[in-house]
Short mmCIF file of C-alpha atoms in Angstrom, two decimals:
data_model
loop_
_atom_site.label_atom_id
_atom_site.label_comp_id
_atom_site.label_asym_id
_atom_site.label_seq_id
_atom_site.Cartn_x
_atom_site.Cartn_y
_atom_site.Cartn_z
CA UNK A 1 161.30 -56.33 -68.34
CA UNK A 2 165.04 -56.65 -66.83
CA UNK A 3 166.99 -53.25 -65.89
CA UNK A 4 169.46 -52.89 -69.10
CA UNK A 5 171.36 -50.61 -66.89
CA UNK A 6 173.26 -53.70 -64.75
CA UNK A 7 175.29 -56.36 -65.61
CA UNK A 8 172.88 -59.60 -65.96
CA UNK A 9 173.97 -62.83 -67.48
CA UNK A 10 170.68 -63.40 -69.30
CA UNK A 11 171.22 -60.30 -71.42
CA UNK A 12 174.53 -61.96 -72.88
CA UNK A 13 172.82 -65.26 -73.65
CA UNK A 14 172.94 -65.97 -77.42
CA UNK A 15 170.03 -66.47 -78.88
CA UNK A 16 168.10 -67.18 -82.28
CA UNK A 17 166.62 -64.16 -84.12
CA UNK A 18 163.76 -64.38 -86.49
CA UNK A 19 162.94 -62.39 -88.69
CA UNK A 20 166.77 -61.69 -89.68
CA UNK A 21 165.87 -58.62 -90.78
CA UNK A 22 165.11 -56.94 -87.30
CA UNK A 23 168.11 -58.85 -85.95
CA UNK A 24 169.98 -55.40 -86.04
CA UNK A 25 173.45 -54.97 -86.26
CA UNK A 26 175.93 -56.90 -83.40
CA UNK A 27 178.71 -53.75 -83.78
CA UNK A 28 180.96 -55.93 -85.73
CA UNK A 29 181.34 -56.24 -89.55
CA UNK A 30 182.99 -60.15 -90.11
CA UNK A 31 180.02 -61.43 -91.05
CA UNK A 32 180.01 -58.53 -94.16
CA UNK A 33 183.46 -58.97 -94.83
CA UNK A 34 183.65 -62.50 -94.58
CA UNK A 35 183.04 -62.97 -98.53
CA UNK A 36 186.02 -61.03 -99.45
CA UNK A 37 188.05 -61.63 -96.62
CA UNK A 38 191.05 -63.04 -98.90
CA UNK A 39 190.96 -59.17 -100.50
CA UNK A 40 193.83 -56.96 -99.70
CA UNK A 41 192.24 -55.06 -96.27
CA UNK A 42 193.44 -50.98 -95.46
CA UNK A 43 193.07 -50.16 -91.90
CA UNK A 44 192.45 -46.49 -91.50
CA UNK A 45 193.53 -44.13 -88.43
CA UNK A 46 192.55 -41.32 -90.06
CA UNK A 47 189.07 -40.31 -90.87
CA UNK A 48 185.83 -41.61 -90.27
CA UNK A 49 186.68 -45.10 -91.99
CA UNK A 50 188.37 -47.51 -90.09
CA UNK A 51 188.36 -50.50 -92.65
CA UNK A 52 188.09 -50.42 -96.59
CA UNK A 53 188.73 -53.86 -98.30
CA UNK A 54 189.26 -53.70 -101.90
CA UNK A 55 188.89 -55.85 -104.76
CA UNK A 56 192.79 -56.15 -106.00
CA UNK A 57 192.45 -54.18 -108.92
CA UNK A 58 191.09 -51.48 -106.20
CA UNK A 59 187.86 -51.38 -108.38
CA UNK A 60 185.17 -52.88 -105.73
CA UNK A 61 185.34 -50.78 -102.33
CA UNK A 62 183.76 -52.03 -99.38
CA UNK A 63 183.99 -49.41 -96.40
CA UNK A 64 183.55 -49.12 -92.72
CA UNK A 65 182.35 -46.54 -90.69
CA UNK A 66 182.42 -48.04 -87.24
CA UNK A 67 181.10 -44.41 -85.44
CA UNK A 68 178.58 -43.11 -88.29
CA UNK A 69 175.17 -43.61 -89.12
CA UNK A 70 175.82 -44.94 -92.50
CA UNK A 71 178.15 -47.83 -91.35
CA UNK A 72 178.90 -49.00 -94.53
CA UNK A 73 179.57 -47.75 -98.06
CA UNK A 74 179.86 -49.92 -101.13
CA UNK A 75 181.09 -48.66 -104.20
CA UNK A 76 182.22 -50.13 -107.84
CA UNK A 77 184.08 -48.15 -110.49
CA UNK A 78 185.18 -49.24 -114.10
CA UNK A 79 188.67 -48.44 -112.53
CA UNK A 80 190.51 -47.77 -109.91
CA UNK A 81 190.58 -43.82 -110.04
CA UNK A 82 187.79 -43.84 -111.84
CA UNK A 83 184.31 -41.91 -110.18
CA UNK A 84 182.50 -44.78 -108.60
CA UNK A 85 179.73 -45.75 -110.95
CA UNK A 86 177.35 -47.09 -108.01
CA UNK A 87 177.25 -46.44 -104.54
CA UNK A 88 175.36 -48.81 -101.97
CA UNK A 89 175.08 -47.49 -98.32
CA UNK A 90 173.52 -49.68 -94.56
CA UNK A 91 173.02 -47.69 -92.06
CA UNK A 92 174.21 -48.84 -88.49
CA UNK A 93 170.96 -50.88 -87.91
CA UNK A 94 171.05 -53.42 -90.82
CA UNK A 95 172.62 -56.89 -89.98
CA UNK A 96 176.13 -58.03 -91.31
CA UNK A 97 174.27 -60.96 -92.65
CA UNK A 98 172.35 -58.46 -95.18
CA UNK A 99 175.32 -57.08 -96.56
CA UNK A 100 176.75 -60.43 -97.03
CA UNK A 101 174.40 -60.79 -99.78
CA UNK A 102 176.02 -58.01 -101.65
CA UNK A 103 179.38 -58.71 -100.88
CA UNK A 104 178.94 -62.40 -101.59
CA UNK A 105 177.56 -61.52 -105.26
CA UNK A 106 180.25 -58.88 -105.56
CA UNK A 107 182.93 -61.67 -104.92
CA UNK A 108 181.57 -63.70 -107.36
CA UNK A 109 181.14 -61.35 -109.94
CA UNK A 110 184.56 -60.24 -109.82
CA UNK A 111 185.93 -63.84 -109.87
CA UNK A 112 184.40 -64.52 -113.08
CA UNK A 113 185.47 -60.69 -114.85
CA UNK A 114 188.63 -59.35 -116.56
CA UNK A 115 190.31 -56.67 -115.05
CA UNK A 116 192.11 -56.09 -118.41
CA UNK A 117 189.07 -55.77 -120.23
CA UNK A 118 187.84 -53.55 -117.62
CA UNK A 119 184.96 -55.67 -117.41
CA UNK A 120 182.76 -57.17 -114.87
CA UNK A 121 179.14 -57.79 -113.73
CA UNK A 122 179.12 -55.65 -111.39
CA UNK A 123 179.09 -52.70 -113.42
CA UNK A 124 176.62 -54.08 -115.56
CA UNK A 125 173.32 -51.49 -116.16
CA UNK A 126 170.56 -52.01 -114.09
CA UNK A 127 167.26 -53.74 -115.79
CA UNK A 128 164.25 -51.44 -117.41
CA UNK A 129 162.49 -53.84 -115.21
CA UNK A 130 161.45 -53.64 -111.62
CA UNK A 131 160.02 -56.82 -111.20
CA UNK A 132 163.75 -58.47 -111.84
CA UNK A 133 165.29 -56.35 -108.59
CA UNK A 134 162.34 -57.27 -106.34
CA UNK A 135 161.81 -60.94 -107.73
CA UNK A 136 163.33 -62.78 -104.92
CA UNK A 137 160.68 -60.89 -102.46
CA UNK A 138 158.01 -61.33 -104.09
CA UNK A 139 158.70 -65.24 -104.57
CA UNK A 140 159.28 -65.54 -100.94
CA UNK A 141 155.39 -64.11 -100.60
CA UNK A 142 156.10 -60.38 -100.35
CA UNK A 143 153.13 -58.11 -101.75
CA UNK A 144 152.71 -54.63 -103.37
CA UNK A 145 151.66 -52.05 -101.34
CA UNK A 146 149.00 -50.16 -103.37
CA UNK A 147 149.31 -47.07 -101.40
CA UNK A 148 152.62 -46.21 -102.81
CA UNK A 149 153.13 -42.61 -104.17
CA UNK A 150 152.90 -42.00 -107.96
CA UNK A 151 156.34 -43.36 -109.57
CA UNK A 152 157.15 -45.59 -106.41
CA UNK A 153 156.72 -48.98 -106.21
CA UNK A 154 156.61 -50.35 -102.64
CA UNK A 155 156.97 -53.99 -101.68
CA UNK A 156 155.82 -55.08 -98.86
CA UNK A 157 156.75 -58.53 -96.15
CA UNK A 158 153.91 -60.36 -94.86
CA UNK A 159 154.74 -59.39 -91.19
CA UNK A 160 154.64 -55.59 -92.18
CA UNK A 161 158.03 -54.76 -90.74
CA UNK A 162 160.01 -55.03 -93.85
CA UNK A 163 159.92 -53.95 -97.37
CA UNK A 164 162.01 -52.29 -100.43
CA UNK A 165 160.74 -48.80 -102.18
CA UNK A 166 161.81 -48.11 -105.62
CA UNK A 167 161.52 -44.58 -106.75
CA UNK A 168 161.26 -44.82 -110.90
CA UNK A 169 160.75 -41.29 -111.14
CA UNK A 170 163.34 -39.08 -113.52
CA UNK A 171 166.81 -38.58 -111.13
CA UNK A 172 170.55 -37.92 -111.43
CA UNK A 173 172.65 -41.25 -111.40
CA UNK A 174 173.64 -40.53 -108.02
CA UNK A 175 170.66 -40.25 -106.76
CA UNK A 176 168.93 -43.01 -104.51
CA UNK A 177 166.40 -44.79 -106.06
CA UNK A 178 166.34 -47.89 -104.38
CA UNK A 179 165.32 -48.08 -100.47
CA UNK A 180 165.74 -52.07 -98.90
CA UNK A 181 164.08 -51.22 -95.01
CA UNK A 182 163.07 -53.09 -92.15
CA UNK A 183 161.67 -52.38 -88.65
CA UNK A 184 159.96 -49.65 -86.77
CA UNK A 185 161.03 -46.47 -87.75
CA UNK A 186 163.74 -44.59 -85.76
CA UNK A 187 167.53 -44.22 -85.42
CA UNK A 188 167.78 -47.26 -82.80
CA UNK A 189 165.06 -49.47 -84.74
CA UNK A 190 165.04 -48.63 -88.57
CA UNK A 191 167.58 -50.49 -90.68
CA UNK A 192 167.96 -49.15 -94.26
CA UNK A 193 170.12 -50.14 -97.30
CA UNK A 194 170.03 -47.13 -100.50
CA UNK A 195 170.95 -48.50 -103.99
CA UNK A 196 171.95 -45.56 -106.31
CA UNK A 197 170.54 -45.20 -110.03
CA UNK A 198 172.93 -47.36 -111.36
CA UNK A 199 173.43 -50.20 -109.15
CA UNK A 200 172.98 -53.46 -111.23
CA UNK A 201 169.37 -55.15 -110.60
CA UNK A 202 170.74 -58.12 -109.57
CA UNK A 203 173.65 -56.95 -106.56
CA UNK A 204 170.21 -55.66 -105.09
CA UNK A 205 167.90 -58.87 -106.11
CA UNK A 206 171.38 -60.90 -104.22
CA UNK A 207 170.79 -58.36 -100.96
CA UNK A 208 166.64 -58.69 -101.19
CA UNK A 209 167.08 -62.34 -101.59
CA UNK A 210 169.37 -62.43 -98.18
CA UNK A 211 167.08 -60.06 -96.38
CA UNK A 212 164.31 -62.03 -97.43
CA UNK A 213 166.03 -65.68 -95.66
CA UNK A 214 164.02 -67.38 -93.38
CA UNK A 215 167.17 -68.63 -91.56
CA UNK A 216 167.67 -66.69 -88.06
CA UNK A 217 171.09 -64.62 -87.04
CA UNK A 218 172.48 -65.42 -83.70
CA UNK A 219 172.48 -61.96 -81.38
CA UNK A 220 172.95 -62.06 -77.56
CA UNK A 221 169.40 -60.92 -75.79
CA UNK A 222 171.38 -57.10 -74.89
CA UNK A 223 171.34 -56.71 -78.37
CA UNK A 224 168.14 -56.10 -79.39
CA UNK A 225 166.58 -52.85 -79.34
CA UNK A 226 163.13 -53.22 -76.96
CA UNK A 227 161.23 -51.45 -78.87
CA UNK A 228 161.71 -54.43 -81.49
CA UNK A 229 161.45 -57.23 -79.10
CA UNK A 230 157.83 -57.91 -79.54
CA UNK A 231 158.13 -58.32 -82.90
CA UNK A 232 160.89 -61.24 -83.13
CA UNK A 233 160.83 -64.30 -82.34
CA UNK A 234 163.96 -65.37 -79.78
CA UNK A 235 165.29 -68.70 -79.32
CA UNK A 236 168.11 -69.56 -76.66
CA UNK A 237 171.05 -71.13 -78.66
CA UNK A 238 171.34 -74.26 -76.81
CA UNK A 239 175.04 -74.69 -74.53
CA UNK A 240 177.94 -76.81 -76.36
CA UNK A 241 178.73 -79.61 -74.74
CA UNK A 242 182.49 -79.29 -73.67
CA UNK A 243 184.73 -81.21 -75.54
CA UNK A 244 187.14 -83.97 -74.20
CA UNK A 245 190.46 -82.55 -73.20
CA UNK A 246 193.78 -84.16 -74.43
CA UNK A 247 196.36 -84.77 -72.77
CA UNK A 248 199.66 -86.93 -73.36
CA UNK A 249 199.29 -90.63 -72.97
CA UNK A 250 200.93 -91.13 -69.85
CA UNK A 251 202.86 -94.98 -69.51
CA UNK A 252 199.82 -96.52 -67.64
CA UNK A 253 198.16 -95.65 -70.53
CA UNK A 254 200.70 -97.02 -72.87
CA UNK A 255 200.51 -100.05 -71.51
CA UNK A 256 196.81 -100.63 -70.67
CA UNK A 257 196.63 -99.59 -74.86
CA UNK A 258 199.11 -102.24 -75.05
CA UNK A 259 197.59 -104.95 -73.42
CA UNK A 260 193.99 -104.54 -74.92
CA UNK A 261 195.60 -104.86 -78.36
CA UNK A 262 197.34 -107.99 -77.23
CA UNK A 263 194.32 -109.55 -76.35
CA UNK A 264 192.15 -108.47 -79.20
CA UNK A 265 195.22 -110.33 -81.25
CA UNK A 266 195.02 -113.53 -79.42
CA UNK A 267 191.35 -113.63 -79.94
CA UNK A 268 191.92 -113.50 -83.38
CA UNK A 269 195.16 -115.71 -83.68
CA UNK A 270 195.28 -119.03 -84.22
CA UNK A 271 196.45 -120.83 -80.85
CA UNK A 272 199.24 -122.73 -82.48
CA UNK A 273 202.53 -123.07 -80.43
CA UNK A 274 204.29 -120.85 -83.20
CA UNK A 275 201.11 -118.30 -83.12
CA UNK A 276 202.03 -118.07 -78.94
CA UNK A 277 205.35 -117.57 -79.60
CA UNK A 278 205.63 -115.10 -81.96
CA UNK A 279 202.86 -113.02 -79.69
CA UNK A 280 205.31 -113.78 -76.67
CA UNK A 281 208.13 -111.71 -79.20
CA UNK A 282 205.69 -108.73 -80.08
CA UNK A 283 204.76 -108.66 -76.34
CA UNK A 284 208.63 -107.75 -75.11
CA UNK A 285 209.36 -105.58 -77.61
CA UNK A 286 209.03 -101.77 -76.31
CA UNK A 287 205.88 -100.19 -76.55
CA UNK A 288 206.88 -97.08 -77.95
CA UNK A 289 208.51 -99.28 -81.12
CA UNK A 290 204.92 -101.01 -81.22
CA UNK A 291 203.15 -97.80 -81.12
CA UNK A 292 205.24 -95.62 -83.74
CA UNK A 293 205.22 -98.60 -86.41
CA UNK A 294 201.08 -99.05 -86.01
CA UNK A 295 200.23 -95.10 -86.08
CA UNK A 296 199.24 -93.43 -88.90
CA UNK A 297 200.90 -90.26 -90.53
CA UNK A 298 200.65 -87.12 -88.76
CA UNK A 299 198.06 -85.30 -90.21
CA UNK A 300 198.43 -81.48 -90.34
CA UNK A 301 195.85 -78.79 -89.91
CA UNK A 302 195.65 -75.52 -89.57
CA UNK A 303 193.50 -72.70 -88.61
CA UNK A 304 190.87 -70.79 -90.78
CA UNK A 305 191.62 -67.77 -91.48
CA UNK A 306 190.49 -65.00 -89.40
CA UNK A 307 187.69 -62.37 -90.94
CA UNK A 308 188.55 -58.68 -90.42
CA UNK A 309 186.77 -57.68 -86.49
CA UNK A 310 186.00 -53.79 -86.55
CA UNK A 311 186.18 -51.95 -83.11
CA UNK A 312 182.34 -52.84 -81.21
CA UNK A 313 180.79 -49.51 -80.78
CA UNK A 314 177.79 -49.13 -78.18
CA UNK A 315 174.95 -47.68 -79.51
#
């Protein structure tokens, strides 16, 4: 095993990670944010939040915490001062790409509610049914565990290392009842998402559904907690090929441009007298004249817009 204590260049090689889920967390948040990046974003100096993003009725909260175990907090309220009806809280371990799933169904269902009405999905109650939060695991092959305690139901991932607990036993609304977790456990190794009593069924079927992707997260190798290693499955992201560099035409090229049209003209051109004299006219005339009345229109672009990038903190 290489000493993580130096500075090696294969430790910042980017590579594949599969099983997302024990991916961990790469100490940024863009990836989380990403689905409501067009949301009016609050940058904090004060307190333990840095970032909160906010729906723009302020009703949808999305916090975070770059220096505290909980590293994000996700709340919804039926308005803006309002008592948050659910709370949803990953913990420093979980990947981005897991809360993505929540954020990306949170987007959606506020696109489609009223803020007038006060309405919206997302504060929708949760099902009487169980089955409907965990259905996405259990049709990507996840099992119950029968050893569950009395009042729990426990899901768990073919490989073992992953599974959601759901705690039907009588609680407070605030209380946690659902548990999404993955890995070995430990502060370094455990991720863990908690879903209070009234979270809608489906915000956490969205965030199951993501956990449960078979599609791998790029990390680079330093990221990855050993104690985890031997459980994942690590492909090197393969180099991209450097792309041509442009330049300005300079007047050789002009005219070598010039001259290759000229002849791919005459090939096509009749060989008339008149046909050679009217090339012998376009061939004088300047090449810049030649060259602005062929071109196209300038086509404009312009640059994606940039996700929120928290602070990286070293765990």
């Amino acid at each position: 095993m290489r000493d993580r204590t130096l500075y090696d260049p294969y430790l910042y090689q980017e590579v594949l990670v599969s099983p997302m889920y024990l991916a961990g967390s790469n100490g940024a948040g863009d990836v989380g944010f990403a689905p409501v990046a067009h949301w009016p974003h609050h940058y904090l100096d004060e307190g333990p939040c840095q970032l909160l993003v906010t729906s723009p009725d302020q009703r949808i909260r999305i916090g975070w915490f770059g220096d505290d175990f909980e590293l994000w907090k996700i709340t919804a309220a039926k308005e803006a001062v309002s008592a948050a009806r659910w709370t949803a809280t990953f913990n420093h371990v979980t990947p981005a790409e897991i809360v993505a799933g929540l954020t990306t169904a949170l987007a959606q269902d506020y696109a489609e509610a009223n803020a007038y009405e006060g309405n919206g999905r997302f504060l929708a109650s949760p099902s009487l049914r169980w089955a409907d939060t965990v259905q996405p695991l259990t049709d990507a092959g996840w099992t119950r565990d029968g050893g569950a305690e009395r009042g729990t139901v426990e899901i768990i991932a073919p490989d073992g290392q992953a599974g959601i607990l759901i705690d039907n036993r009588l609680s407070d609304w605030d209380d946690e009842t659902v548990t999404l977790w993955a890995g070995l456990p430990g502060w370094g190794t455990r991720a863990e998402a908690s879903f209070t009593a009234r979270t809608p069924s489906h915000l956490i079927a969205a965030t199951a559904a993501t956990m449960a992707s078979s599609a791998p997260v790029i990390r680079e190798r330093h990221q990855m907690h050993r104690k985890v290693e031997h459980l994942v499955t690590l492909t090197q992201v393969a180099p991209v090929a450097d792309a041509p560099v442009s330049r300005t035409p300079t007047p050789l090229d002009v005219r070598r441009t010039a001259v290759t049209q000229a002849v791919h003209r005459a090939a096509r051109a009749p060989q008339t007298a008149a046909g050679l004299r009217a090339m012998a006219a376009r061939s004088r005339a300047p090449a810049s004249a030649q060259i602005r009345s062929s071109s196209p229109a300038h086509s404009v672009s312009t640059r994606p817009p940039v996700g929120p990038s928290a602070p990286r903190h070293s765990r």
